[in-house]
Coordinates of C-alpha atoms in Angstrom, one line a residue:
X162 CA 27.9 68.5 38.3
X163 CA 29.0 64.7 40.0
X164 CA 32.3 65.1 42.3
X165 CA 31.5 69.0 42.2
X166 CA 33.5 69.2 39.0
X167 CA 32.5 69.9 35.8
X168 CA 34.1 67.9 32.6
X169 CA 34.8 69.6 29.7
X170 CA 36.4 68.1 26.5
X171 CA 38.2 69.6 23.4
X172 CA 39.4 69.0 20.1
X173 CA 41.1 71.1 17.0
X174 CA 38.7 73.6 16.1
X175 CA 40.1 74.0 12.9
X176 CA 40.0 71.2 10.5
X177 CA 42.9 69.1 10.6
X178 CA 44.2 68.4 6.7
X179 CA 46.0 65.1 5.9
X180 CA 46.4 62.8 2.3
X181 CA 45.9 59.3 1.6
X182 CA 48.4 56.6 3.0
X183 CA 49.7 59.4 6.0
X184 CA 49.5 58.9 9.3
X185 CA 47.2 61.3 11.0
X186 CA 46.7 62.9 14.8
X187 CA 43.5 64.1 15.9
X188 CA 43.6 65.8 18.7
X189 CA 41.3 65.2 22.0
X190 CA 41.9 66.5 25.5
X191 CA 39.5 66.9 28.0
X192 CA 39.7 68.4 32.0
X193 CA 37.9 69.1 35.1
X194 CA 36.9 72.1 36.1
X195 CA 37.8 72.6 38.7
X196 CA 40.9 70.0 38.9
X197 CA 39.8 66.8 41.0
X198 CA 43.2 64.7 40.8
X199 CA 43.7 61.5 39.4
X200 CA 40.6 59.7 38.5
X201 CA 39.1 56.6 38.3
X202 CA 39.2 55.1 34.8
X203 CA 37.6 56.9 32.3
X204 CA 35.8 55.7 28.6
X205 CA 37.2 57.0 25.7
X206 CA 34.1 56.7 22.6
X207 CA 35.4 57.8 19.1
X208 CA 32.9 57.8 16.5
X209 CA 32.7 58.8 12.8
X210 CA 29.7 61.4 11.8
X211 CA 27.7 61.9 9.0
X212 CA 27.6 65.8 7.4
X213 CA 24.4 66.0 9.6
X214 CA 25.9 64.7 12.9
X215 CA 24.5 61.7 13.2
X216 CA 27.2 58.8 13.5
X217 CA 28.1 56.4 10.7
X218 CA 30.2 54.1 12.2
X219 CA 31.9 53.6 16.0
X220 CA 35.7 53.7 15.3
X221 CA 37.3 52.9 18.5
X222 CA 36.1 52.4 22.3
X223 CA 39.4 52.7 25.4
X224 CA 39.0 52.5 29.0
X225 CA 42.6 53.1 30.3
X226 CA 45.5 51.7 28.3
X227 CA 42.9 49.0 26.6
X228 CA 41.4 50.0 23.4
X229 CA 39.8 48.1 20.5
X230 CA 39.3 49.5 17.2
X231 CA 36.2 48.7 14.7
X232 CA 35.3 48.1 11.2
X233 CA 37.7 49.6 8.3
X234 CA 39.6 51.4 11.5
X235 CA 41.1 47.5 12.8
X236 CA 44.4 47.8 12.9
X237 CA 44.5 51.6 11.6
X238 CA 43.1 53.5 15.0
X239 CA 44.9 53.4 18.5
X240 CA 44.8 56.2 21.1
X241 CA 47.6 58.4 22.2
X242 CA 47.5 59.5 25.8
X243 CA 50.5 61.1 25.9
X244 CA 49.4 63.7 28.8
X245 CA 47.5 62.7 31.8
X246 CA 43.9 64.3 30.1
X247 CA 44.4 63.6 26.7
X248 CA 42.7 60.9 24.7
X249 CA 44.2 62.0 20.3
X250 CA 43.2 59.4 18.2
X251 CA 45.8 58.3 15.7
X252 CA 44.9 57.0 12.2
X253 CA 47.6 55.1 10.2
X254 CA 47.7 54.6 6.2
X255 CA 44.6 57.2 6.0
X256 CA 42.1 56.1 3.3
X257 CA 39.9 58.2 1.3
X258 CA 37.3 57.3 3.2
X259 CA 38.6 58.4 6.4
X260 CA 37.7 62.2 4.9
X261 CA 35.2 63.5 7.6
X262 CA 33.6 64.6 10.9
X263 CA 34.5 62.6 13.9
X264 CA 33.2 62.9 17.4
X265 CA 35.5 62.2 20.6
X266 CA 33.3 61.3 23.5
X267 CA 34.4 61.2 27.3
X268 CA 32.5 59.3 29.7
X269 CA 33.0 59.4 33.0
X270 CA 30.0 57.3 34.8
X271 CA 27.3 59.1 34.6
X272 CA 28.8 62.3 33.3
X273 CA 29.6 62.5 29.0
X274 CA 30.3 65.2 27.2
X275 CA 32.1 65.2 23.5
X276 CA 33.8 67.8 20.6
X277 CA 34.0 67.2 16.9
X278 CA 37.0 67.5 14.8
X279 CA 36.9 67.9 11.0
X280 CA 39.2 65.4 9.2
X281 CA 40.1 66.5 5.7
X282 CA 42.0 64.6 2.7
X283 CA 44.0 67.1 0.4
X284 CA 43.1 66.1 -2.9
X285 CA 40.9 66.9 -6.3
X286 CA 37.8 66.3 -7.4
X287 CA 37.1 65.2 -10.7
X288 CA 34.0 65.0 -13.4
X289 CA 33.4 61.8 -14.6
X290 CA 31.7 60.1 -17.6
X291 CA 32.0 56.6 -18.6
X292 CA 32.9 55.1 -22.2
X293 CA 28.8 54.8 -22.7
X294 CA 28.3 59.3 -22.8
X295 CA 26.8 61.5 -20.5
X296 CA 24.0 60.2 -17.5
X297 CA 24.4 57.0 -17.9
X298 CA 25.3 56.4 -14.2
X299 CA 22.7 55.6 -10.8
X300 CA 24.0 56.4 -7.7
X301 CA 25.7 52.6 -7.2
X302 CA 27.4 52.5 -10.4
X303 CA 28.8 56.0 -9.7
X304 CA 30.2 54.5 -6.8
X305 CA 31.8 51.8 -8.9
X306 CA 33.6 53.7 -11.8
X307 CA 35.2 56.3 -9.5
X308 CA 36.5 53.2 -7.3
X309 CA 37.6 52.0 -10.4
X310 CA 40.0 55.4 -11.3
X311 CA 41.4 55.3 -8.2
X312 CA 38.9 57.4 -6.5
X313 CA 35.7 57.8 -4.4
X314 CA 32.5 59.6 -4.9
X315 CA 33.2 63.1 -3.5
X316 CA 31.4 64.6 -0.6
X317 CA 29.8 68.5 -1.0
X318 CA 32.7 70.3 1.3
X319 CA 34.8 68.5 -1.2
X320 CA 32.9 69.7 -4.7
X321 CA 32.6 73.4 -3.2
X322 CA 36.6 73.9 -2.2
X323 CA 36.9 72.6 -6.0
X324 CA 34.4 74.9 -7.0
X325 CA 36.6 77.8 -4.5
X326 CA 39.6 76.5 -6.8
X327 CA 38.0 77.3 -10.1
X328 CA 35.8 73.8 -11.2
X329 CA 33.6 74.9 -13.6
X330 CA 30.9 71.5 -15.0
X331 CA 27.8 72.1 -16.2
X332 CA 27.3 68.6 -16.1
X333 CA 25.3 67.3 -13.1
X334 CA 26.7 64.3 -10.8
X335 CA 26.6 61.7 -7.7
X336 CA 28.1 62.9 -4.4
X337 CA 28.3 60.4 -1.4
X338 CA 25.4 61.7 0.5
X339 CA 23.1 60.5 -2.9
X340 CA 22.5 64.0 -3.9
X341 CA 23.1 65.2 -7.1
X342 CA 24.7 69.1 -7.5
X343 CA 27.2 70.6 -10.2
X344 CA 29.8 73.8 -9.8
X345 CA 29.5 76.8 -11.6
X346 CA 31.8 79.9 -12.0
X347 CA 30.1 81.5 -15.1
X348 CA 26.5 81.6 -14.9
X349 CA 25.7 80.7 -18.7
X350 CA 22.3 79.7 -20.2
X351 CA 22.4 76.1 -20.0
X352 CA 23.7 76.3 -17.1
X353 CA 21.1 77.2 -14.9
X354 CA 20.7 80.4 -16.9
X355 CA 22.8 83.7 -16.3
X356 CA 21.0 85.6 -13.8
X357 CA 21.7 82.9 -11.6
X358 CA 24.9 83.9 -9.1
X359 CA 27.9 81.4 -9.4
X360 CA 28.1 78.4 -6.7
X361 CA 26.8 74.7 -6.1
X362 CA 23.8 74.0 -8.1
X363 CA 21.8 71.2 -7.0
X364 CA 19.1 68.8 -8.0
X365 CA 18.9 67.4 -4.4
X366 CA 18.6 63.9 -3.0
X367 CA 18.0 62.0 -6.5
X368 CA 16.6 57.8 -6.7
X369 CA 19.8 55.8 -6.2
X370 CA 18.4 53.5 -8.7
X371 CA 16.3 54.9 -11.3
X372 CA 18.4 58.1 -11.9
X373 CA 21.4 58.7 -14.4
X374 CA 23.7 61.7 -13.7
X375 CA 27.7 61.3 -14.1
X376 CA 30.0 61.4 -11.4
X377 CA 31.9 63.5 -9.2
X378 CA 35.1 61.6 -7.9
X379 CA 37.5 62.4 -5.1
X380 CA 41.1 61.5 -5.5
X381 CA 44.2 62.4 -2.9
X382 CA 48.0 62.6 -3.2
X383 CA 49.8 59.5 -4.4
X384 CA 51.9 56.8 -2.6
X385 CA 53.8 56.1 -6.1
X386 CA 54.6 57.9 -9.4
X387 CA 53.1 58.6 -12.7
X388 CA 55.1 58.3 -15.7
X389 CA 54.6 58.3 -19.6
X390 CA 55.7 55.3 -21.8
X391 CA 55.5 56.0 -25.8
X392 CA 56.9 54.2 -28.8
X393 CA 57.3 55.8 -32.1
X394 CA 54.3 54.2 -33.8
X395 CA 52.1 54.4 -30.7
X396 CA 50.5 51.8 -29.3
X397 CA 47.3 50.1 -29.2
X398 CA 45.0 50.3 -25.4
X399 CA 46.2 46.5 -25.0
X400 CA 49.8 46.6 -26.4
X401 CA 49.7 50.2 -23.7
X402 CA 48.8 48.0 -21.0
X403 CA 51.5 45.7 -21.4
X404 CA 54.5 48.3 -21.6
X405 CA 53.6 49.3 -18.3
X406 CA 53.6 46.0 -17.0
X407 CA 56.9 45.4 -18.5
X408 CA 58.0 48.8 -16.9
X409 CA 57.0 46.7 -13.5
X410 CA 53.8 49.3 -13.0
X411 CA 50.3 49.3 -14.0
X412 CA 48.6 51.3 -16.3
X413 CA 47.4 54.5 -15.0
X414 CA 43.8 55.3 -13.6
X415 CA 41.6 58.7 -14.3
X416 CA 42.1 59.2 -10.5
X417 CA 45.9 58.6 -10.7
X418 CA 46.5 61.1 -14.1
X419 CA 44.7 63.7 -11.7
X420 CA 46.4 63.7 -8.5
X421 CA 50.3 63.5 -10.2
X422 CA 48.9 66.6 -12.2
X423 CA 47.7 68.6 -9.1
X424 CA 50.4 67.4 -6.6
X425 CA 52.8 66.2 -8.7
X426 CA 53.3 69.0 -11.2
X427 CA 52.7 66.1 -14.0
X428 CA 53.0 67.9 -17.1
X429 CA 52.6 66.6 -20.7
X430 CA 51.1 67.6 -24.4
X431 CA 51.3 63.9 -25.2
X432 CA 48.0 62.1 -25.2
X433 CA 48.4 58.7 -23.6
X434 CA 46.1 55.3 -22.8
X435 CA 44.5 55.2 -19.1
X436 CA 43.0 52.1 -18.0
X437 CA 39.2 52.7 -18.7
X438 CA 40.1 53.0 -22.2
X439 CA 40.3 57.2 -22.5
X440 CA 43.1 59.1 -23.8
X441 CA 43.9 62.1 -22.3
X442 CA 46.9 64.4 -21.2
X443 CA 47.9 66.6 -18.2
X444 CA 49.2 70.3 -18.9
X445 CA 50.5 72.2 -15.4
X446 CA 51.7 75.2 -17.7
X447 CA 49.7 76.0 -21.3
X448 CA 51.3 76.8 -24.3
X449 CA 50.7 76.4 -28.1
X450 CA 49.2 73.1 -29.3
X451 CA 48.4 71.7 -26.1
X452 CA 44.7 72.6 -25.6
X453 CA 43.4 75.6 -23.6
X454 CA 44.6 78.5 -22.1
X455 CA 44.2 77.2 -18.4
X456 CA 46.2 74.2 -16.7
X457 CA 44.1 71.0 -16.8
X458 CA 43.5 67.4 -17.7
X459 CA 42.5 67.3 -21.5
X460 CA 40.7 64.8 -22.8
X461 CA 40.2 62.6 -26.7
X462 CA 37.6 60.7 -25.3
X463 CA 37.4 56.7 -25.5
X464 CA 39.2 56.7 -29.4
X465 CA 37.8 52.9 -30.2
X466 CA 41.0 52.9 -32.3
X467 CA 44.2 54.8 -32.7
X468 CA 47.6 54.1 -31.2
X469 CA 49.2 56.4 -28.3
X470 CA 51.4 56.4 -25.6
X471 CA 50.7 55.2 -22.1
X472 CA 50.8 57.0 -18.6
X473 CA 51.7 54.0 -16.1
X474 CA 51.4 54.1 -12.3
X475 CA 53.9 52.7 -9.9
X476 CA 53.9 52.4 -6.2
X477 CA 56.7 53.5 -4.2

């Protein structure tokens, strides 16, 4: 080892969990063994990682007090260095994106070492078709319609802890890394037949192109509130948009009806207009007339006519 000393560098080893629009700490220290003193200056590299390790993107390079941030991380990312050996990186307004592996790399001339900390948004994944039916969707339109509900194309430790929650879709769809995989908690026939065990099915890396599947979208907690508008004689998808906006909110996404029903404890048997055009309602606690026997998001569809109420978003 240089100097004699050995560096050594740690992070969280459990994930650390946070939601979007928090502020978020991730924790890096690192030491020598043994103990040399004050040093010279150090480089602090924190990078964002790929499922297989490999790096997406650099997020933020420090050498003493003097840091600079990159990409989507400008103005978001600075370093705490609140002990002598510590080098936390500290995300503000955490985006769905931000959901991940990242690396925190210590380089001291010629000597580097690094540890990897898990970064995970609480939130739920959702199935998603569009107005058009089932498969209709490659890999970059997938992208698109969960963006528009509010939502991103969920990652595989994200579709197998909504699987670990119950998800149950025998309906195969996009995930980030371009594969295409679908949960399943009661082996069934068309299914992937029943003498299959329960657990991630998966078609593998599909063309990003050529092949239609439907979606899997991730959504977190919400910086604003869901509420339902109705008037006695319903309303039509455009005469729902404008109540909300008269209300001074916007009206609701898939991604939005989702997370107010999981984090919110949103719970209503009245079917109301979202903004793709579907009508659907959120039930925390079944009972008579409102659909199943388990809590869940129910669905009508894309009714090309009909008059409901609204659910409407608004930001805090």
């Amino acid at each position: 080892f240089l100097h004699g000393a050995r560096l050594v560098v740690e992070t969280s080893r459990d994930p650390i969990y946070s939601y979007n629009g928090a502020n978020v700490t991730l924790p890096c220290h690192y030491r020598y063994e043994p103990d040399q003193g004050p040093k010279r200056k150090i480089r602090i590299k924190w990078s964002k990682l790929r499922d297989d390790y490999t790096k997406e993107q650099d997020v933020m390079v420090a050498i003493g007090k003097t840091y600079m941030a990159f990409g989507d991380f400008k103005g978001r990312a600075h370093m705490r260095q609140a002990s002598r050996h510590e080098a936390s990186l500290v995300i503000s307004d955490v985006r769905l994106k931000d959901d991940g592996k990242y690396r925190c790399e210590v380089i001291d001339g010629l000597e580097d070492e690094s540890d990897v900390v898990d970064l995970r948004l609480k939130g739920i994944v959702f199935p998603y078709q569009p107005p058009r039916g089932q498969y209709r969707l490659n890999f970059h339109e997938a992208e698109h319609v969960c963006q528009e509900q509010g939502a991103i194309l969920a990652n595989f430790n994200q579709l197998f802890q909504a699987w670990s929650e119950g998800l149950d879709w025998c309906n195969a769809g996009w995930l980030a890394d371009g594969t295409v995989q679908y949960p399943i908690r009661l082996p069934r026939k068309p299914c992937g037949g029943v003498h299959l065990a329960p657990g991630i099915r998966s078609y593998g890396p599909r063309h990003r192109h050529l092949h239609r599947f439907d979606a899997f979208c991730f959504s977190s907690a919400l910086k604003g509130e869901v509420f339902y508008l109705d008037r006695l004689a319903g309303m039509t998808l455009e005469e729902a948009k404008q109540s909300c906006q008269d209300a001074g909110a916007e009206i609701a996404r898939v991604g939005h009806l989702y997370s107010a029903w999981k984090f919110l404890g949103l719970d209503r048997c009245n079917a109301g207009w979202l903004a793709d055009g579907s009508v659907r309602y959120p039930i925390v606690t079944p009972r008579a007339n409102c659909g199943p026997a388990e809590p869940g998001v129910r669905s009508f569809g894309f009714p090309s006519k009909g008059r409901f109420g609204v659910f409407c978003y608004r930001e805090r």
